[in-house]
Amino acid sequence: RLPSLPTSNNNIKGDVMDDIGDEMLQYEIDNLSQEEEDALGKAAREAVRKYEEDMMMKQSEKQGVRSAWDAEMVQPPAPAAAFEEEAFTASEETAPAPEAAGDYSKMTVAELKDILRGKGLKVGGKKAVLIERLEDSS
């Protein structure tokens, strides 16, 4: 039976329990038969081997993920002509043509600002101000 432990300080209680646990464990280890001691040693070596095997497997998986990520991220740069062609095509698709716009009031503020930027004009203000600025620039 364990002695009663002080309850006023949980830290002291934990320390006392640790000490009692350590003493009990040491008593059990000291009283092992040779056969039990050999079995315990064998189990400990097997646990260490299994742990090291798991760590090597995790490291290998981690390296595999890293290699796949590197392969995706490190690609040769695209030729400059292809890049410029893609950029030109993308800008044609997204920006409305000012001449085709005719009626700026049907356009969104973002579209109006894109046109203003293209003309090198200020992009700040309410939609009515943006439309007026575009009409004045035409």
PDB file of C-alpha atoms in Angstrom:
ATOM      1  CA  ARG A   1       0.000   0.000   0.000  1.00  0.00           C
ATOM      2  CA  LEU A   2       1.324   3.455  -0.986  1.00  0.00           C
ATOM      3  CA  PRO A   3       1.771   6.123   1.672  1.00  0.00           C
ATOM      4  CA  SER A   4      -0.644   9.062   1.587  1.00  0.00           C
ATOM      5  CA  LEU A   5       0.721  11.865  -0.520  1.00  0.00           C
ATOM      6  CA  PRO A   6       0.584  15.602   0.095  1.00  0.00           C
ATOM      7  CA  THR A   7      -2.246  17.170  -1.922  1.00  0.00           C
ATOM      8  CA  SER A   8      -1.433  20.855  -1.453  1.00  0.00           C
ATOM      9  CA  ASN A   9       1.213  20.902  -4.170  1.00  0.00           C
ATOM     10  CA  ASN A  10       0.609  18.808  -7.309  1.00  0.00           C
ATOM     11  CA  ASN A  11       4.265  19.158  -8.320  1.00  0.00           C
ATOM     12  CA  ILE A  12       5.444  17.489  -5.113  1.00  0.00           C
ATOM     13  CA  LYS A  13       2.789  14.798  -5.548  1.00  0.00           C
ATOM     14  CA  GLY A  14       4.064  14.082  -9.071  1.00  0.00           C
ATOM     15  CA  ASP A  15       7.672  13.957  -7.925  1.00  0.00           C
ATOM     16  CA  VAL A  16       6.821  11.528  -5.121  1.00  0.00           C
ATOM     17  CA  MET A  17       4.883   9.318  -7.544  1.00  0.00           C
ATOM     18  CA  ASP A  18       7.809   9.347  -9.963  1.00  0.00           C
ATOM     19  CA  ASP A  19      10.177   8.338  -7.186  1.00  0.00           C
ATOM     20  CA  ILE A  20       7.889   5.516  -6.042  1.00  0.00           C
ATOM     21  CA  GLY A  21       7.452   4.318  -9.630  1.00  0.00           C
ATOM     22  CA  ASP A  22      11.205   4.374 -10.185  1.00  0.00           C
ATOM     23  CA  GLU A  23      11.796   2.384  -6.985  1.00  0.00           C
ATOM     24  CA  MET A  24       9.178  -0.201  -7.933  1.00  0.00           C
ATOM     25  CA  LEU A  25      10.616  -0.572 -11.418  1.00  0.00           C
ATOM     26  CA  GLN A  26      14.146  -0.922 -10.077  1.00  0.00           C
ATOM     27  CA  TYR A  27      12.955  -3.572  -7.600  1.00  0.00           C
ATOM     28  CA  GLU A  28      11.306  -5.536 -10.429  1.00  0.00           C
ATOM     29  CA  ILE A  29      14.428  -5.274 -12.628  1.00  0.00           C
ATOM     30  CA  ASP A  30      16.702  -6.351  -9.781  1.00  0.00           C
ATOM     31  CA  ASN A  31      14.560  -9.443  -9.170  1.00  0.00           C
ATOM     32  CA  LEU A  32      14.371 -10.696 -12.769  1.00  0.00           C
ATOM     33  CA  SER A  33      15.511 -14.227 -13.495  1.00  0.00           C
ATOM     34  CA  GLN A  34      18.201 -14.671 -16.156  1.00  0.00           C
ATOM     35  CA  GLU A  35      15.567 -15.954 -18.562  1.00  0.00           C
ATOM     36  CA  GLU A  36      13.331 -12.889 -17.961  1.00  0.00           C
ATOM     37  CA  GLU A  37      16.292 -10.553 -18.307  1.00  0.00           C
ATOM     38  CA  ASP A  38      17.266 -12.142 -21.645  1.00  0.00           C
ATOM     39  CA  ALA A  39      13.676 -11.870 -22.925  1.00  0.00           C
ATOM     40  CA  LEU A  40      13.508  -8.219 -21.862  1.00  0.00           C
ATOM     41  CA  GLY A  41      16.813  -7.482 -23.614  1.00  0.00           C
ATOM     42  CA  LYS A  42      15.610  -9.214 -26.767  1.00  0.00           C
ATOM     43  CA  ALA A  43      12.325  -7.248 -26.729  1.00  0.00           C
ATOM     44  CA  ALA A  44      14.215  -3.977 -26.229  1.00  0.00           C
ATOM     45  CA  ARG A  45      16.573  -4.712 -29.136  1.00  0.00           C
ATOM     46  CA  GLU A  46      13.592  -5.609 -31.370  1.00  0.00           C
ATOM     47  CA  ALA A  47      11.821  -2.372 -30.392  1.00  0.00           C
ATOM     48  CA  VAL A  48      14.922  -0.335 -31.259  1.00  0.00           C
ATOM     49  CA  ARG A  49      15.310  -2.164 -34.584  1.00  0.00           C
ATOM     50  CA  LYS A  50      11.643  -1.556 -35.443  1.00  0.00           C
ATOM     51  CA  TYR A  51      11.930   2.126 -34.487  1.00  0.00           C
ATOM     52  CA  GLU A  52      15.033   2.596 -36.643  1.00  0.00           C
ATOM     53  CA  GLU A  53      13.336   0.808 -39.540  1.00  0.00           C
ATOM     54  CA  ASP A  54      10.277   3.094 -39.221  1.00  0.00           C
ATOM     55  CA  MET A  55      12.475   6.190 -39.124  1.00  0.00           C
ATOM     56  CA  MET A  56      14.356   5.081 -42.247  1.00  0.00           C
ATOM     57  CA  MET A  57      11.024   4.436 -44.010  1.00  0.00           C
ATOM     58  CA  LYS A  58       9.709   7.894 -43.060  1.00  0.00           C
ATOM     59  CA  GLN A  59      12.943   9.509 -44.208  1.00  0.00           C
ATOM     60  CA  SER A  60      12.729   7.636 -47.502  1.00  0.00           C
ATOM     61  CA  GLU A  61       9.090   8.722 -48.007  1.00  0.00           C
ATOM     62  CA  LYS A  62       9.991  12.291 -47.111  1.00  0.00           C
ATOM     63  CA  GLN A  63      12.833  12.236 -49.649  1.00  0.00           C
ATOM     64  CA  GLY A  64      10.458  10.825 -52.274  1.00  0.00           C
ATOM     65  CA  VAL A  65       7.962  13.635 -51.673  1.00  0.00           C
ATOM     66  CA  ARG A  66      10.764  16.169 -51.781  1.00  0.00           C
ATOM     67  CA  SER A  67      12.057  14.749 -55.076  1.00  0.00           C
ATOM     68  CA  ALA A  68       8.585  14.840 -56.629  1.00  0.00           C
ATOM     69  CA  TRP A  69       8.129  18.423 -55.453  1.00  0.00           C
ATOM     70  CA  ASP A  70      11.519  19.406 -56.863  1.00  0.00           C
ATOM     71  CA  ALA A  71      10.658  17.810 -60.208  1.00  0.00           C
ATOM     72  CA  GLU A  72       7.428  19.828 -60.381  1.00  0.00           C
ATOM     73  CA  MET A  73       8.983  23.105 -59.264  1.00  0.00           C
ATOM     74  CA  VAL A  74      12.217  22.971 -61.220  1.00  0.00           C
ATOM     75  CA  GLN A  75      11.334  23.020 -64.880  1.00  0.00           C
ATOM     76  CA  PRO A  76      13.310  24.556 -67.710  1.00  0.00           C
ATOM     77  CA  PRO A  77      12.155  28.071 -68.553  1.00  0.00           C
ATOM     78  CA  ALA A  78       9.818  28.450 -71.515  1.00  0.00           C
ATOM     79  CA  PRO A  79      11.284  30.083 -74.614  1.00  0.00           C
ATOM     80  CA  ALA A  80      10.782  33.864 -74.560  1.00  0.00           C
ATOM     81  CA  ALA A  81       8.756  33.906 -77.801  1.00  0.00           C
ATOM     82  CA  ALA A  82       6.267  31.365 -76.424  1.00  0.00           C
ATOM     83  CA  PHE A  83       5.924  33.338 -73.201  1.00  0.00           C
ATOM     84  CA  GLU A  84       5.265  36.602 -75.028  1.00  0.00           C
ATOM     85  CA  GLU A  85       2.714  34.902 -77.267  1.00  0.00           C
ATOM     86  CA  GLU A  86       0.883  33.465 -74.225  1.00  0.00           C
ATOM     87  CA  ALA A  87       0.877  36.862 -72.491  1.00  0.00           C
ATOM     88  CA  PHE A  88      -0.413  38.579 -75.617  1.00  0.00           C
ATOM     89  CA  THR A  89      -3.189  36.027 -76.076  1.00  0.00           C
ATOM     90  CA  ALA A  90      -4.217  36.246 -72.423  1.00  0.00           C
ATOM     91  CA  SER A  91      -4.421  40.031 -72.481  1.00  0.00           C
ATOM     92  CA  GLU A  92      -6.537  39.941 -75.632  1.00  0.00           C
ATOM     93  CA  GLU A  93      -9.002  37.565 -73.995  1.00  0.00           C
ATOM     94  CA  THR A  94      -9.439  39.419 -70.702  1.00  0.00           C
ATOM     95  CA  ALA A  95      -9.372  43.109 -71.570  1.00  0.00           C
ATOM     96  CA  PRO A  96     -12.359  44.480 -73.473  1.00  0.00           C
ATOM     97  CA  ALA A  97     -11.582  46.535 -76.561  1.00  0.00           C
ATOM     98  CA  PRO A  98     -12.390  50.224 -75.894  1.00  0.00           C
ATOM     99  CA  GLU A  99     -13.843  50.706 -79.357  1.00  0.00           C
ATOM    100  CA  ALA A 100     -16.192  47.744 -78.897  1.00  0.00           C
ATOM    101  CA  ALA A 101     -17.114  48.993 -75.447  1.00  0.00           C
ATOM    102  CA  GLY A 102     -18.998  52.027 -76.812  1.00  0.00           C
ATOM    103  CA  ASP A 103     -21.334  52.007 -73.845  1.00  0.00           C
ATOM    104  CA  TYR A 104     -19.047  52.138 -70.805  1.00  0.00           C
ATOM    105  CA  SER A 105     -21.993  52.028 -68.381  1.00  0.00           C
ATOM    106  CA  LYS A 106     -22.530  48.309 -69.118  1.00  0.00           C
ATOM    107  CA  MET A 107     -18.942  47.513 -68.113  1.00  0.00           C
ATOM    108  CA  THR A 108     -17.755  46.637 -64.616  1.00  0.00           C
ATOM    109  CA  VAL A 109     -15.513  48.958 -62.632  1.00  0.00           C
ATOM    110  CA  ALA A 110     -12.659  46.439 -62.991  1.00  0.00           C
ATOM    111  CA  GLU A 111     -13.030  46.469 -66.783  1.00  0.00           C
ATOM    112  CA  LEU A 112     -13.115  50.272 -66.831  1.00  0.00           C
ATOM    113  CA  LYS A 113      -9.969  50.419 -64.702  1.00  0.00           C
ATOM    114  CA  ASP A 114      -8.206  47.984 -67.057  1.00  0.00           C
ATOM    115  CA  ILE A 115      -8.965  50.270 -69.989  1.00  0.00           C
ATOM    116  CA  LEU A 116      -7.821  53.321 -68.023  1.00  0.00           C
ATOM    117  CA  ARG A 117      -4.565  51.595 -67.099  1.00  0.00           C
ATOM    118  CA  GLY A 118      -4.050  50.682 -70.734  1.00  0.00           C
ATOM    119  CA  LYS A 119      -4.365  54.359 -71.645  1.00  0.00           C
ATOM    120  CA  GLY A 120      -2.102  55.434 -68.783  1.00  0.00           C
ATOM    121  CA  LEU A 121      -4.905  57.314 -66.986  1.00  0.00           C
ATOM    122  CA  LYS A 122      -5.864  57.477 -63.290  1.00  0.00           C
ATOM    123  CA  VAL A 123      -7.965  54.565 -62.081  1.00  0.00           C
ATOM    124  CA  GLY A 124      -9.330  56.039 -58.851  1.00  0.00           C
ATOM    125  CA  GLY A 125     -12.911  57.139 -58.341  1.00  0.00           C
ATOM    126  CA  LYS A 126     -16.499  55.992 -58.687  1.00  0.00           C
ATOM    127  CA  LYS A 127     -17.803  54.314 -61.828  1.00  0.00           C
ATOM    128  CA  ALA A 128     -19.293  57.576 -63.172  1.00  0.00           C
ATOM    129  CA  VAL A 129     -15.925  59.316 -62.779  1.00  0.00           C
ATOM    130  CA  LEU A 130     -14.133  56.460 -64.551  1.00  0.00           C
ATOM    131  CA  ILE A 131     -16.619  56.588 -67.453  1.00  0.00           C
ATOM    132  CA  GLU A 132     -16.239  60.366 -67.718  1.00  0.00           C
ATOM    133  CA  ARG A 133     -12.453  60.028 -67.751  1.00  0.00           C
ATOM    134  CA  LEU A 134     -12.658  57.419 -70.556  1.00  0.00           C
ATOM    135  CA  GLU A 135     -15.058  59.503 -72.627  1.00  0.00           C
ATOM    136  CA  ASP A 136     -12.854  62.582 -72.215  1.00  0.00           C
ATOM    137  CA  SER A 137      -9.806  60.622 -73.374  1.00  0.00           C
ATOM    138  CA  SER A 138     -11.484  59.403 -76.595  1.00  0.00           C
TER     139      SER A 138
END
